Coordinates of C-alpha atoms and ligand atoms in Angstrom, one line a residue:
M1 CA -7.7 -23.1 0.6
F2 CA -7.9 -19.5 -0.6
C3 CA -10.7 -17.7 1.2
Y4 CA -11.5 -14.1 2.2
D5 CA -13.7 -12.7 4.9
T6 CA -14.2 -9.0 5.1
P7 CA -12.9 -8.1 8.6
V8 CA -15.7 -5.6 9.3
R9 CA -15.4 -5.9 13.1
D10 CA -11.7 -5.0 13.1
M11 CA -12.1 -2.3 10.6
Q12 CA -14.9 -0.7 12.7
F13 CA -12.7 -1.1 15.8
V14 CA -9.8 0.8 14.2
L15 CA -12.0 3.4 12.6
H16 CA -14.2 4.2 15.5
E17 CA -12.9 2.9 18.7
L18 CA -9.2 3.6 18.1
L19 CA -9.2 6.6 15.8
D20 CA -12.7 8.0 16.5
A21 CA -12.9 8.8 12.8
S22 CA -16.6 9.9 12.8
T23 CA -15.8 12.6 15.3
A24 CA -12.9 13.8 13.2
F25 CA -15.2 13.9 10.1
D26 CA -17.7 16.1 12.0
A27 CA -15.0 18.8 11.9
L28 CA -14.1 18.3 8.3
P29 CA -16.2 20.0 5.7
G30 CA -17.9 17.6 3.3
L31 CA -17.2 14.6 5.5
E32 CA -19.8 15.2 8.2
G33 CA -22.2 12.6 6.8
W34 CA -19.8 9.7 7.1
D35 CA -21.0 8.3 10.4
E36 CA -20.4 4.8 11.8
D37 CA -23.5 3.3 10.1
T38 CA -22.7 4.8 6.7
I39 CA -19.1 3.6 6.8
R40 CA -20.2 0.1 7.9
Q41 CA -22.7 -0.2 5.2
T42 CA -20.1 0.9 2.6
I43 CA -17.6 -1.6 3.8
E44 CA -20.1 -4.4 3.9
A45 CA -21.3 -3.5 0.4
S46 CA -17.7 -3.6 -0.9
G47 CA -17.3 -7.0 0.7
R48 CA -20.4 -8.3 -1.0
F49 CA -19.4 -6.9 -4.3
A50 CA -15.8 -8.1 -4.2
C51 CA -16.7 -11.6 -3.0
R52 CA -19.4 -12.0 -5.6
E53 CA -17.7 -10.4 -8.7
L54 CA -13.9 -10.4 -8.1
L55 CA -13.0 -13.3 -5.9
P56 CA -14.3 -15.9 -8.4
L57 CA -12.0 -14.4 -11.1
N58 CA -8.8 -14.3 -9.0
A59 CA -7.3 -17.7 -9.7
A60 CA -8.7 -17.9 -13.2
G61 CA -7.2 -14.5 -14.0
D62 CA -3.9 -15.6 -12.7
R63 CA -3.9 -18.7 -14.8
E64 CA -5.1 -17.0 -18.0
G65 CA -3.2 -13.7 -17.7
C66 CA -3.3 -10.8 -20.1
R67 CA -2.1 -11.0 -23.7
V68 CA -1.6 -8.8 -26.8
E69 CA -4.1 -9.8 -29.4
G70 CA -5.3 -8.0 -32.5
G71 CA -3.3 -4.9 -31.8
G72 CA -4.4 -4.4 -28.2
V73 CA -4.3 -6.1 -24.8
K74 CA -6.9 -8.6 -23.8
S75 CA -7.7 -9.0 -20.1
P76 CA -8.6 -12.4 -18.6
A77 CA -12.2 -13.7 -19.1
G78 CA -14.7 -11.9 -17.0
F79 CA -12.4 -8.9 -16.1
A80 CA -14.0 -6.4 -18.4
Q81 CA -17.5 -7.4 -17.3
A82 CA -16.6 -7.1 -13.7
Y83 CA -15.1 -3.7 -14.4
R84 CA -18.4 -2.6 -16.0
R85 CA -20.4 -3.7 -13.0
F86 CA -17.9 -2.0 -10.7
A87 CA -18.4 1.3 -12.6
E88 CA -22.2 0.9 -12.8
A89 CA -22.3 0.3 -9.0
G90 CA -20.4 3.6 -8.5
W91 CA -17.3 2.2 -6.8
P92 CA -14.7 4.3 -8.9
A93 CA -16.5 7.5 -7.7
L94 CA -16.3 6.6 -4.0
G95 CA -13.2 8.7 -3.2
G96 CA -13.7 11.2 -6.0
D97 CA -14.2 14.9 -5.6
P98 CA -18.0 15.8 -5.8
R99 CA -17.1 18.6 -8.3
Y100 CA -16.2 15.9 -10.8
G101 CA -19.0 13.5 -9.9
G102 CA -17.4 11.7 -7.0
Q103 CA -19.0 10.7 -3.7
G104 CA -16.4 12.5 -1.7
A105 CA -15.8 9.6 0.7
P106 CA -13.0 10.1 3.3
A107 CA -9.6 8.8 2.3
V108 CA -9.8 6.3 5.2
V109 CA -13.0 4.8 3.9
Y110 CA -11.5 4.6 0.4
S111 CA -8.5 2.7 2.0
A112 CA -10.8 0.3 3.8
V113 CA -12.7 -0.5 0.6
S114 CA -9.5 -0.9 -1.4
E115 CA -8.3 -3.3 1.2
V116 CA -11.3 -5.5 0.5
F117 CA -10.9 -5.3 -3.3
Y118 CA -7.1 -6.1 -3.1
G119 CA -7.8 -9.0 -0.8
C120 CA -10.3 -10.6 -3.2
N121 CA -8.5 -10.0 -6.5
P122 CA -5.2 -8.0 -6.6
G123 CA -4.6 -8.4 -10.3
W124 CA -7.9 -7.0 -11.2
T125 CA -7.8 -4.2 -8.6
M126 CA -4.5 -2.9 -10.1
F127 CA -6.6 -1.4 -12.9
P128 CA -8.7 1.0 -10.8
G129 CA -5.9 1.3 -8.3
T130 CA -3.5 2.9 -10.8
A131 CA -6.3 5.2 -12.0
R132 CA -6.7 6.5 -8.5
G133 CA -3.1 7.8 -8.4
A134 CA -3.5 9.5 -11.8
Y135 CA -6.7 11.1 -10.6
Q136 CA -5.0 12.5 -7.6
C137 CA -2.1 13.9 -9.6
L138 CA -4.5 15.6 -12.2
L139 CA -6.6 16.9 -9.4
A140 CA -3.6 18.5 -7.7
H141 CA -1.7 19.8 -10.8
G142 CA -4.0 19.7 -13.9
S143 CA -5.2 22.9 -15.5
P144 CA -9.0 23.7 -15.1
E145 CA -9.5 22.5 -18.8
Q146 CA -7.6 19.2 -18.1
K147 CA -9.6 18.6 -15.0
D148 CA -12.9 19.1 -16.8
A149 CA -11.8 16.9 -19.7
Y150 CA -10.5 14.0 -17.8
L151 CA -11.5 13.9 -14.1
P152 CA -15.3 13.3 -14.6
R153 CA -14.5 10.3 -16.8
I154 CA -11.9 8.8 -14.5
V155 CA -14.1 9.4 -11.5
S156 CA -17.1 7.7 -13.1
G157 CA -14.8 4.8 -14.2
E158 CA -15.7 5.4 -17.8
W159 CA -11.9 5.7 -18.5
T160 CA -9.0 4.3 -16.6
A161 CA -5.6 6.0 -16.1
T162 CA -1.9 5.0 -15.7
M163 CA 1.4 6.4 -14.6
C164 CA 4.2 6.0 -17.0
L165 CA 7.5 6.6 -15.3
T166 CA 9.7 3.5 -15.8
E167 CA 11.8 2.9 -18.9
P168 CA 13.9 -0.1 -19.8
H169 CA 17.1 1.5 -18.5
C170 CA 15.7 3.5 -15.7
G171 CA 13.6 2.6 -12.7
S172 CA 14.8 3.8 -9.3
D173 CA 16.9 6.5 -11.0
L174 CA 14.4 8.5 -13.0
G175 CA 17.1 11.1 -13.8
L176 CA 18.2 8.7 -16.6
L177 CA 14.8 9.1 -18.3
R178 CA 14.9 9.5 -22.1
T179 CA 11.3 9.9 -23.4
R180 CA 11.1 13.2 -25.3
A181 CA 8.4 15.8 -25.6
Q182 CA 8.6 18.1 -28.6
P183 CA 6.5 21.3 -28.6
A184 CA 4.1 21.2 -31.5
G185 CA 3.6 25.0 -31.6
D186 CA -0.1 24.8 -30.7
G187 CA 0.2 24.3 -27.0
S188 CA 0.5 20.5 -27.3
Y189 CA 3.5 18.3 -27.4
R190 CA 4.6 15.2 -29.3
I191 CA 5.7 12.4 -26.9
T192 CA 8.1 9.8 -28.2
G193 CA 9.7 7.0 -26.2
A194 CA 9.5 3.6 -24.7
K195 CA 8.1 2.9 -21.3
M196 CA 8.2 -0.3 -19.4
F197 CA 6.2 -2.1 -16.6
I198 CA 3.2 0.2 -17.1
S199 CA 0.3 -1.2 -15.1
G200 CA -3.0 -1.1 -17.1
G201 CA -1.0 0.4 -20.0
D202 CA -3.5 -1.2 -22.4
H203 CA -6.6 -3.3 -21.9
D204 CA -10.1 -4.0 -23.1
M205 CA -11.9 -2.9 -19.9
A206 CA -12.6 0.7 -20.8
P207 CA -12.8 2.6 -24.1
N208 CA -10.0 5.1 -23.2
I209 CA -6.9 5.2 -21.0
V210 CA -5.4 8.5 -19.7
H211 CA -1.7 8.1 -19.4
L212 CA 0.4 10.4 -17.2
V213 CA 3.8 10.3 -18.8
L214 CA 7.1 11.7 -17.6
A215 CA 9.3 13.1 -20.5
R216 CA 12.0 15.6 -21.3
L217 CA 11.5 18.9 -23.1
P218 CA 14.2 19.6 -25.7
D219 CA 16.1 22.2 -23.6
A220 CA 15.6 20.3 -20.3
P221 CA 18.5 20.1 -17.9
A222 CA 19.9 16.6 -17.2
G223 CA 18.8 14.6 -14.2
V224 CA 15.5 14.7 -12.3
G225 CA 15.3 18.5 -12.5
G226 CA 14.6 18.2 -16.3
I227 CA 11.6 16.0 -16.2
S228 CA 8.1 17.2 -17.1
L229 CA 4.7 15.6 -16.8
F230 CA 2.2 15.2 -19.7
V231 CA -1.3 13.9 -20.0
V232 CA -1.5 11.6 -23.0
P233 CA -4.8 9.9 -23.7
K234 CA -4.9 6.6 -25.7
F235 CA -7.6 8.2 -27.9
L236 CA -7.7 11.9 -28.4
P237 CA -10.8 13.2 -26.7
E238 CA -12.4 14.7 -29.7
G239 CA -15.4 13.7 -31.8
D240 CA -18.8 12.8 -30.5
A241 CA -19.4 14.4 -27.1
G242 CA -15.8 13.9 -26.1
L243 CA -16.0 10.2 -26.5
A244 CA -12.9 8.2 -27.5
A245 CA -12.2 8.9 -31.1
T246 CA -8.8 9.3 -32.7
P247 CA -6.0 6.8 -31.9
N248 CA -3.0 8.7 -30.4
G249 CA 0.1 7.0 -31.7
M250 CA 0.8 4.5 -28.9
A251 CA 0.8 0.8 -28.5
A252 CA 1.5 -1.9 -26.0
M253 CA 4.4 -3.8 -27.5
A254 CA 4.1 -6.6 -25.0
V255 CA 2.6 -7.7 -21.8
E256 CA 5.3 -8.8 -19.3
H257 CA 5.2 -12.5 -18.2
K258 CA 5.4 -12.0 -14.5
M259 CA 5.8 -14.0 -11.3
G260 CA 2.4 -12.7 -10.0
L261 CA -0.3 -10.1 -10.6
R262 CA -0.9 -11.9 -13.9
G263 CA -4.4 -10.5 -14.2
S264 CA -2.9 -7.0 -14.3
A265 CA -1.7 -5.9 -17.7
T266 CA 1.9 -4.8 -17.1
C267 CA 2.8 -3.3 -20.5
A268 CA 5.9 -2.3 -22.5
M269 CA 4.5 0.8 -24.1
N270 CA 5.7 2.7 -27.2
F271 CA 4.7 6.3 -27.6
D272 CA 5.3 7.5 -31.2
A273 CA 4.7 11.3 -31.5
S274 CA 1.6 10.9 -29.3
V275 CA -0.2 14.1 -28.6
G276 CA 0.2 15.2 -25.0
W277 CA -0.3 18.3 -22.9
L278 CA 1.9 19.6 -20.2
V279 CA 0.6 19.1 -16.6
G280 CA 1.9 21.8 -14.3
R281 CA 5.1 23.7 -15.1
P282 CA 8.0 22.5 -17.3
N283 CA 10.7 20.5 -15.5
E284 CA 8.6 20.1 -12.4
G285 CA 7.2 16.8 -13.5
L286 CA 8.7 14.6 -10.9
R287 CA 7.7 16.9 -8.1
N288 CA 4.1 16.9 -9.4
M289 CA 4.2 13.2 -9.9
F290 CA 5.1 12.8 -6.2
V291 CA 1.5 13.5 -5.3
M292 CA 0.7 10.3 -7.1
I293 CA 3.7 8.4 -6.0
N294 CA 3.0 9.2 -2.3
A295 CA -0.6 8.2 -2.6
S296 CA 0.4 5.1 -4.5
R297 CA 3.0 4.2 -1.8
L298 CA 0.2 4.3 0.8
G299 CA -1.8 2.2 -1.7
V300 CA 0.9 -0.4 -1.8
G301 CA 0.5 -0.7 2.0
V302 CA -3.2 -1.2 1.4
Q303 CA -2.4 -4.0 -1.1
A304 CA -0.2 -5.8 1.4
L305 CA -2.9 -5.4 4.0
G306 CA -5.7 -6.8 1.8
M307 CA -3.6 -9.7 0.5
G308 CA -2.3 -10.3 4.1
Q309 CA -5.9 -10.6 5.3
A310 CA -6.6 -13.2 2.5
A311 CA -3.5 -15.1 3.5
Y312 CA -4.6 -15.1 7.2
C313 CA -8.2 -16.2 6.5
S314 CA -6.9 -19.0 4.2
A315 CA -4.4 -20.3 6.8
L316 CA -6.9 -20.0 9.6
G317 CA -9.6 -21.9 7.8
Y318 CA -7.1 -24.7 6.8
A319 CA -5.6 -25.0 10.3
R320 CA -9.1 -25.6 11.7
E321 CA -9.7 -28.5 9.3
R322 CA -6.4 -30.2 8.6
L323 CA -5.9 -33.2 10.9
Q324 CA -2.3 -34.2 11.8
M325 CA -1.0 -35.8 14.9
R326 CA -2.2 -35.3 18.5
A327 CA -1.9 -32.1 20.5
A328 CA 1.2 -32.2 22.8
G329 CA -1.0 -32.2 26.0
G330 CA -3.2 -35.1 24.8
A331 CA -6.1 -35.5 22.3
K332 CA -8.3 -32.5 21.8
R333 CA -10.6 -34.2 19.4
P334 CA -10.7 -37.9 20.4
D335 CA -13.6 -38.4 18.1
L336 CA -11.3 -37.7 15.1
P337 CA -8.3 -39.8 13.9
A338 CA -6.0 -36.8 14.7
D339 CA -6.3 -33.2 16.1
P340 CA -6.7 -30.2 13.8
I341 CA -3.3 -28.6 13.3
I342 CA -4.4 -25.4 15.0
E343 CA -3.9 -27.3 18.3
H344 CA -0.1 -27.3 17.8
A345 CA 1.7 -24.4 19.4
D346 CA 3.8 -23.7 16.4
V347 CA 0.8 -23.4 14.1
R348 CA -0.8 -21.0 16.6
R349 CA 2.5 -19.0 16.5
M350 CA 2.2 -18.7 12.8
L351 CA -1.4 -17.7 12.8
L352 CA -0.8 -15.2 15.5
T353 CA 2.1 -13.7 13.6
Q354 CA -0.2 -13.3 10.6
K355 CA -3.0 -11.8 12.7
A356 CA -0.7 -9.4 14.5
Y357 CA 0.9 -8.1 11.3
V358 CA -2.4 -7.7 9.5
E359 CA -4.0 -5.8 12.4
A360 CA -0.9 -3.6 12.8
A361 CA -1.0 -2.8 9.1
R362 CA -4.7 -1.9 9.3
M363 CA -4.1 0.5 12.2
L364 CA -1.1 2.1 10.5
I365 CA -2.8 2.6 7.2
Y366 CA -6.1 3.8 8.5
W367 CA -4.3 6.2 10.9
L368 CA -2.3 7.7 8.0
S369 CA -5.4 7.7 5.7
L370 CA -7.2 9.8 8.3
A371 CA -4.1 12.1 8.3
L372 CA -4.8 12.5 4.5
D373 CA -8.3 13.6 5.4
M374 CA -7.0 16.0 8.0
Q375 CA -4.4 17.4 5.6
A376 CA -7.1 18.1 3.0
G377 CA -9.8 19.4 5.2
A378 CA -8.8 20.5 8.7
A379 CA -9.9 24.1 9.4
D380 CA -6.8 24.8 11.3
A381 CA -3.6 25.3 9.3
G382 CA -1.5 23.9 12.1
Q383 CA -3.5 20.7 12.1
R384 CA -3.2 20.4 8.3
D385 CA 0.6 20.9 8.4
A386 CA 1.0 18.4 11.2
A387 CA -1.0 15.8 9.3
A388 CA 1.0 16.4 6.1
E389 CA 4.3 16.1 8.0
R390 CA 3.3 12.9 9.8
L391 CA 2.2 11.5 6.5
A392 CA 5.5 12.5 4.7
L393 CA 7.6 11.0 7.5
L394 CA 5.7 7.7 7.7
T395 CA 4.8 7.0 4.0
P396 CA 8.2 5.2 3.4
V397 CA 7.6 3.1 6.5
V398 CA 4.2 2.1 5.3
K399 CA 5.5 1.2 1.9
G400 CA 8.7 -0.5 3.0
F401 CA 7.8 -2.2 6.2
L402 CA 4.2 -3.3 5.4
S403 CA 5.2 -4.7 2.0
E404 CA 7.9 -6.8 3.6
K405 CA 5.6 -7.9 6.5
G406 CA 2.8 -8.7 4.0
A407 CA 5.2 -11.1 2.3
V408 CA 5.9 -12.7 5.6
V409 CA 2.2 -13.1 6.2
A410 CA 1.7 -14.6 2.8
D411 CA 4.6 -17.0 3.2
I412 CA 3.2 -18.2 6.5
A413 CA 0.0 -19.2 4.7
I414 CA 2.0 -21.6 2.6
Q415 CA 3.8 -23.0 5.7
V416 CA 0.5 -23.6 7.5
H417 CA -0.8 -25.5 4.4
G418 CA 2.4 -27.6 4.3
G419 CA 3.0 -29.1 0.9
H420 CA -0.6 -28.3 0.0
G421 CA 0.3 -24.7 0.1
Y422 CA 3.1 -25.2 -2.5
V423 CA 0.7 -26.6 -5.1
S424 CA -1.4 -24.1 -7.1
D425 CA -4.8 -25.7 -6.4
N426 CA -5.1 -24.2 -2.9
G427 CA -4.5 -20.7 -4.1
V428 CA -2.2 -19.5 -1.3
E429 CA 1.0 -19.6 -3.4
Q430 CA -0.6 -17.1 -5.7
I431 CA -0.8 -14.6 -2.8
V432 CA 3.0 -14.9 -2.3
R433 CA 3.6 -14.3 -6.0
D434 CA 1.1 -11.5 -6.2
L435 CA 2.4 -9.7 -3.1
R436 CA 6.1 -9.9 -4.0
A437 CA 5.8 -7.0 -6.4
A438 CA 4.8 -4.7 -3.5
Q439 CA 8.5 -4.6 -2.4
L440 CA 9.5 -3.4 -5.8
Y441 CA 7.2 -0.9 -7.4
E442 CA 6.7 2.6 -6.2
G443 CA 10.3 2.5 -5.1
T444 CA 12.1 -0.6 -3.6
T445 CA 12.6 -0.9 0.1
A446 CA 16.1 0.6 -0.3
V447 CA 14.6 3.6 -2.0
Q448 CA 12.1 4.0 0.8
A449 CA 14.8 3.7 3.4
R450 CA 16.9 6.4 1.7
D451 CA 13.8 8.7 1.5
L452 CA 13.1 8.1 5.2
I453 CA 16.6 8.8 6.5
V454 CA 17.9 11.5 4.1
R455 CA 14.8 13.5 3.1
K456 CA 12.5 12.9 6.0
I457 CA 14.9 12.8 8.9
L458 CA 18.3 14.3 8.2
N459 CA 17.3 17.1 5.9
D460 CA 14.6 18.1 8.4
G461 CA 17.1 18.2 11.2
G462 CA 15.2 15.4 12.8
R463 CA 12.4 17.7 13.9
Q464 CA 9.5 15.6 12.7
F465 CA 11.1 12.4 13.8
D466 CA 11.9 13.7 17.3
Q467 CA 8.3 14.9 17.6
L468 CA 7.0 11.4 16.8
I469 CA 9.4 9.8 19.3
A470 CA 8.4 12.4 21.9
E471 CA 4.7 11.5 21.4
I472 CA 5.4 7.8 21.7
R473 CA 7.5 8.4 24.8
T474 CA 4.8 10.5 26.5
F475 CA 2.3 7.7 25.8
A476 CA 4.8 5.1 27.2
E477 CA 5.3 7.1 30.4
T478 CA 1.5 7.4 31.0
A479 CA 1.0 3.7 30.1
Q480 CA 3.6 2.6 32.6
A481 CA 1.4 3.9 35.4
E482 CA -1.8 2.3 34.1
D483 CA -3.3 -1.0 35.1
G484 CA -2.4 -3.7 32.6
M485 CA -0.4 -1.3 30.4
G486 CA 2.9 -1.3 32.2
I487 CA 4.5 -4.0 30.0
F488 CA 3.7 -2.0 26.9
G489 CA 4.9 1.3 28.3
T490 CA 8.2 -0.1 29.4
A491 CA 9.0 -1.8 26.1
L492 CA 8.0 1.3 24.1
A493 CA 10.2 3.6 26.2
R494 CA 13.2 1.2 25.7
C495 CA 12.6 1.0 22.0
C496 CA 12.3 4.8 21.7
D497 CA 15.7 5.2 23.4
D498 CA 17.3 2.6 21.1
I499 CA 16.0 4.0 17.9
Q500 CA 16.6 7.6 18.8
R501 CA 20.2 6.8 19.7
L502 CA 20.6 4.9 16.4
T503 CA 19.3 7.8 14.4
G504 CA 21.9 10.0 16.0
E505 CA 24.6 7.5 15.2
I506 CA 23.5 7.2 11.6
G507 CA 23.4 11.0 11.3
Q508 CA 27.0 11.2 12.7
A509 CA 28.3 8.4 10.4
A510 CA 26.7 10.0 7.4
R511 CA 28.8 13.1 7.9
H512 CA 32.0 11.3 7.0
E513 CA 30.9 8.1 5.3
A514 CA 29.0 8.5 2.0
D515 CA 27.5 5.0 2.2
A516 CA 26.5 5.1 5.9
V517 CA 22.8 5.7 5.1
G518 CA 22.7 3.0 2.5
A519 CA 24.4 0.5 4.9
A520 CA 21.9 1.1 7.7
G521 CA 18.8 2.2 5.9
C522 CA 16.6 -0.9 5.5
D523 CA 17.2 -2.1 9.0
F524 CA 16.5 1.3 10.4
L525 CA 13.2 1.5 8.5
R526 CA 12.3 -2.0 9.8
A527 CA 13.1 -1.0 13.4
L528 CA 11.0 2.2 13.1
G529 CA 8.2 0.2 11.5
H530 CA 8.1 -2.1 14.5
L531 CA 8.1 0.8 17.0
V532 CA 5.2 2.5 15.3
C533 CA 3.2 -0.7 15.0
A534 CA 3.9 -1.6 18.6
W535 CA 2.7 1.9 19.7
L536 CA -0.5 1.5 17.8
F537 CA -1.0 -2.0 19.3
A538 CA -0.5 -0.5 22.8
Q539 CA -3.2 2.1 22.0
A540 CA -5.5 -0.7 20.9
A541 CA -4.7 -2.7 24.0
R542 CA -5.7 0.4 26.1
V543 CA -9.1 0.6 24.4
A544 CA -9.6 -3.2 24.9
L545 CA -8.7 -3.0 28.6
R546 CA -11.1 -0.1 29.1
R547 CA -13.9 -2.0 27.4
I548 CA -13.2 -5.1 29.5
A549 CA -13.1 -3.0 32.6
Q550 CA -16.5 -1.5 31.7
G551 CA -17.9 -5.0 31.7
S552 CA -17.8 -5.9 28.0
S553 CA -17.9 -9.6 27.4
D554 CA -17.2 -9.2 23.6
P555 CA -14.4 -11.7 22.9
F556 CA -13.1 -9.3 20.3
Y557 CA -11.4 -7.2 23.1
A558 CA -9.8 -10.3 24.7
S559 CA -8.5 -11.2 21.3
K560 CA -7.1 -7.7 20.7
L561 CA -5.4 -7.6 24.0
A562 CA -3.8 -11.0 23.5
T563 CA -2.7 -10.0 20.0
A564 CA -1.1 -6.9 21.4
H565 CA 0.8 -9.0 24.0
F566 CA 1.9 -11.3 21.3
Y567 CA 3.2 -8.4 19.2
F568 CA 5.3 -7.1 22.1
A569 CA 6.6 -10.6 23.1
R570 CA 7.3 -12.1 19.7
L571 CA 7.6 -9.4 17.1
L572 CA 8.8 -6.2 18.6
P573 CA 12.1 -7.8 19.7
E574 CA 13.0 -7.8 16.0
A575 CA 13.3 -4.0 16.3
R576 CA 16.3 -4.4 18.7
C577 CA 17.8 -6.9 16.3
H578 CA 17.4 -4.6 13.3
A579 CA 18.9 -1.7 15.3
E580 CA 21.9 -3.8 16.2
V581 CA 22.4 -4.8 12.6
A582 CA 22.0 -1.2 11.4
R583 CA 24.7 -0.3 14.0
T584 CA 27.3 -2.6 12.3
G585 CA 27.0 0.0 9.5
L586 CA 29.6 -0.1 6.8
A587 CA 32.1 -2.1 8.7
S588 CA 30.2 -5.4 8.0
L589 CA 29.9 -4.5 4.4
S590 CA 33.3 -3.1 3.5
G591 CA 35.0 -6.1 5.1
L592 CA 34.3 -7.8 1.8
P593 CA 35.5 -5.6 -1.1
Q594 CA 33.5 -5.8 -4.2
E595 CA 36.0 -7.9 -6.2
L596 CA 35.9 -10.6 -3.5
L597 CA 32.1 -11.1 -4.2
F598 CA 33.2 -12.7 -7.5
V599 CA 35.6 -15.1 -5.9
Ligands
LIG1 C1 4.3 -5.6 -11.4 C2 4.9 -4.3 -11.6 C3 4.1 -3.2 -11.9 C4 4.7 -1.9 -12.2 N1 3.9 -0.9 -12.6 C5 4.5 0.3 -12.9 C6 3.7 1.4 -13.4 O1 2.5 1.3 -13.5 N2 4.4 2.5 -13.9 C7 5.7 2.7 -13.8 O2 6.2 3.7 -14.2 N3 6.5 1.7 -13.3 C8 5.9 0.5 -12.9 N4 6.7 -0.5 -12.4 C9 8.2 -0.4 -12.3 C10 8.7 -0.2 -10.9 O3 8.3 1.0 -10.4 C11 10.2 -0.4 -10.9 O4 10.4 -1.8 -11.2 C12 10.9 0.0 -9.6 O5 10.8 1.4 -9.5 C13 12.3 -0.5 -9.6 O6 13.0 -0.1 -10.7 P1 13.9 -1.2 -11.5 O7 13.0 -2.4 -11.7 O8 14.4 -0.5 -12.7 O9 15.0 -1.6 -10.6 P2 16.4 -0.9 -10.4 O10 16.2 0.6 -10.2 O11 17.4 -1.3 -11.5 O12 16.9 -1.5 -9.0 C14 17.6 -2.8 -8.9 C15 18.1 -3.0 -7.5 O13 19.0 -1.9 -7.2 C16 18.7 -1.3 -6.0 N5 19.0 0.1 -6.0 C17 18.9 1.0 -7.1 N6 19.4 2.2 -6.7 C18 19.7 2.1 -5.4 C19 20.3 3.1 -4.5 N7 20.5 4.3 -4.8 N8 20.6 2.6 -3.2 C20 20.3 1.3 -2.9 N9 19.8 0.4 -3.7 C21 19.5 0.8 -5.0 C22 17.2 -1.4 -5.9 O14 16.7 -1.3 -4.5 C23 17.0 -2.8 -6.4 O15 17.2 -3.8 -5.4 C24 6.1 -1.8 -12.1 C25 6.9 -2.9 -11.7 C26 6.4 -4.1 -11.5 C27 7.2 -5.3 -11.1

């Protein structure tokens, strides 16, 4: 059965015992007040709100979906009311800049709270989730007037916002984009074109929607260098005290009928001479949009984490109650007609796999969210740059690796439920459907892999990557000499060697084979994802070992340590396998020429 428990203990562990976030906040202006208690209270409040208001709408929203009705999009029953309560409770303002009415919470706290909302109702959470990306883009690139006009309303949740990139003929390749922006002579532009797959493109949850639209100016060069960014509100913000007034020539032509995330309005949008204003400089739209794309890629990792947590809770609850056959070593519950399936080794393997991936995802996301806070607020420029570079390097790994592993975790929830997982009543098949999109939007896994290898590693001469590997290697060397840590240190050192060698091989191959990166990319990304997660698990194991050595009897630490061992024994070996597959490079692909695929 679908269920969700807010993992407050593990969240607190990662935030405070692993990352020491509160100490970091003490040195970041504006974040000093975010101490352990405040963060715990915020997370607990988000759990209460999400479990009360959002979770009960999750399955019903999936069944009902969104529809075009009376010239606009209608969200599932209860969604609009839940959104009003969400705004009244101040949740949209949590991560917002205080200059625009926000509460200025650290990015890592925002990530933790988003994890909870996505876990309880991903379709609904797509609405405020998309607005967050648009908010960040306007904050970074909007003019002072644009910021004053839109940010307070987005931050308060009064209005929502979207990102309009994709068109029917262009998704991964935005260079093909056709939407036009014609100067109107008064500083504004008329935007005309068709956009597709726009999350929250239209709905009845807020009186106005601020669209950030990519379009081409009349004299723009072809390709991605000729794309500009525009802010295009659904209603022109004139009239009574800036409230939504004049319709702005746009319509949702359809809501996509999708595999999952049916509560989210994924719209085909038509802009017909809609009034828009340039954000940033002409032809720099894609670069500016990348602020939003990067934040959203981290956000996709948060989605996978939240839904993964729901999948794990659901499977765990079911495995404790479902009775089938006796445990291999003899009856564990002789009072019952059979033992709970959690007694079977293979079921425990599945549950541990879920637990390990979910906890790894939490560590990776919170660590990088804290890097966002450092990037924004560290006093030292060197620290800010280091945080920005680490984020840039690992964002494609978060997006690509965690969205794939989230899908594994969700799929296991079905397997633990057996045939009961395949029927809709138990709610776990919805997680699989909802989570599948995470591997597609914000750039597919192949797009992430290409970004990782070409832009983040090869174009940088491997500097950032080598630095990361050196850090892991130093950790591994120290760990090898520590009580209880040797097994982690040895495996990490071996994995570093393997992946660093592989990186060199791919770099070499890329010099004379145009397709070398494409052939190895996804497997390389997966291998690196495993290495980074294993490193984080080893750090968590070290904390747990120290607490146990200090006499703690909290079973949480024993559980963390056992999960770390499980990761190294059962999951990290996949890294070697991916590296081997990546090494086969083009040879394994070009053995079958394209025309033979049709035979
Ligand atoms: C539920 C949902 C919500 C969405 N929300 C939004 C939104 O709010 N705003 C928005 O603008 N868009 C949105 N999208 C669109 C999404 O970003 C695109 O679907 C995505 O970028 C992929 O583009 P595409 O679908 O056109 O696939 P294509 O680009 O046609 O790709 C098809 C396949 O080809 C592969 N491929 C393409 N190029 C390469 C290459 N160079 N190397 C290797 N492989 C390649 C891809 O990896 C993929 O497997 C949403 C999509 C979904 C499903």
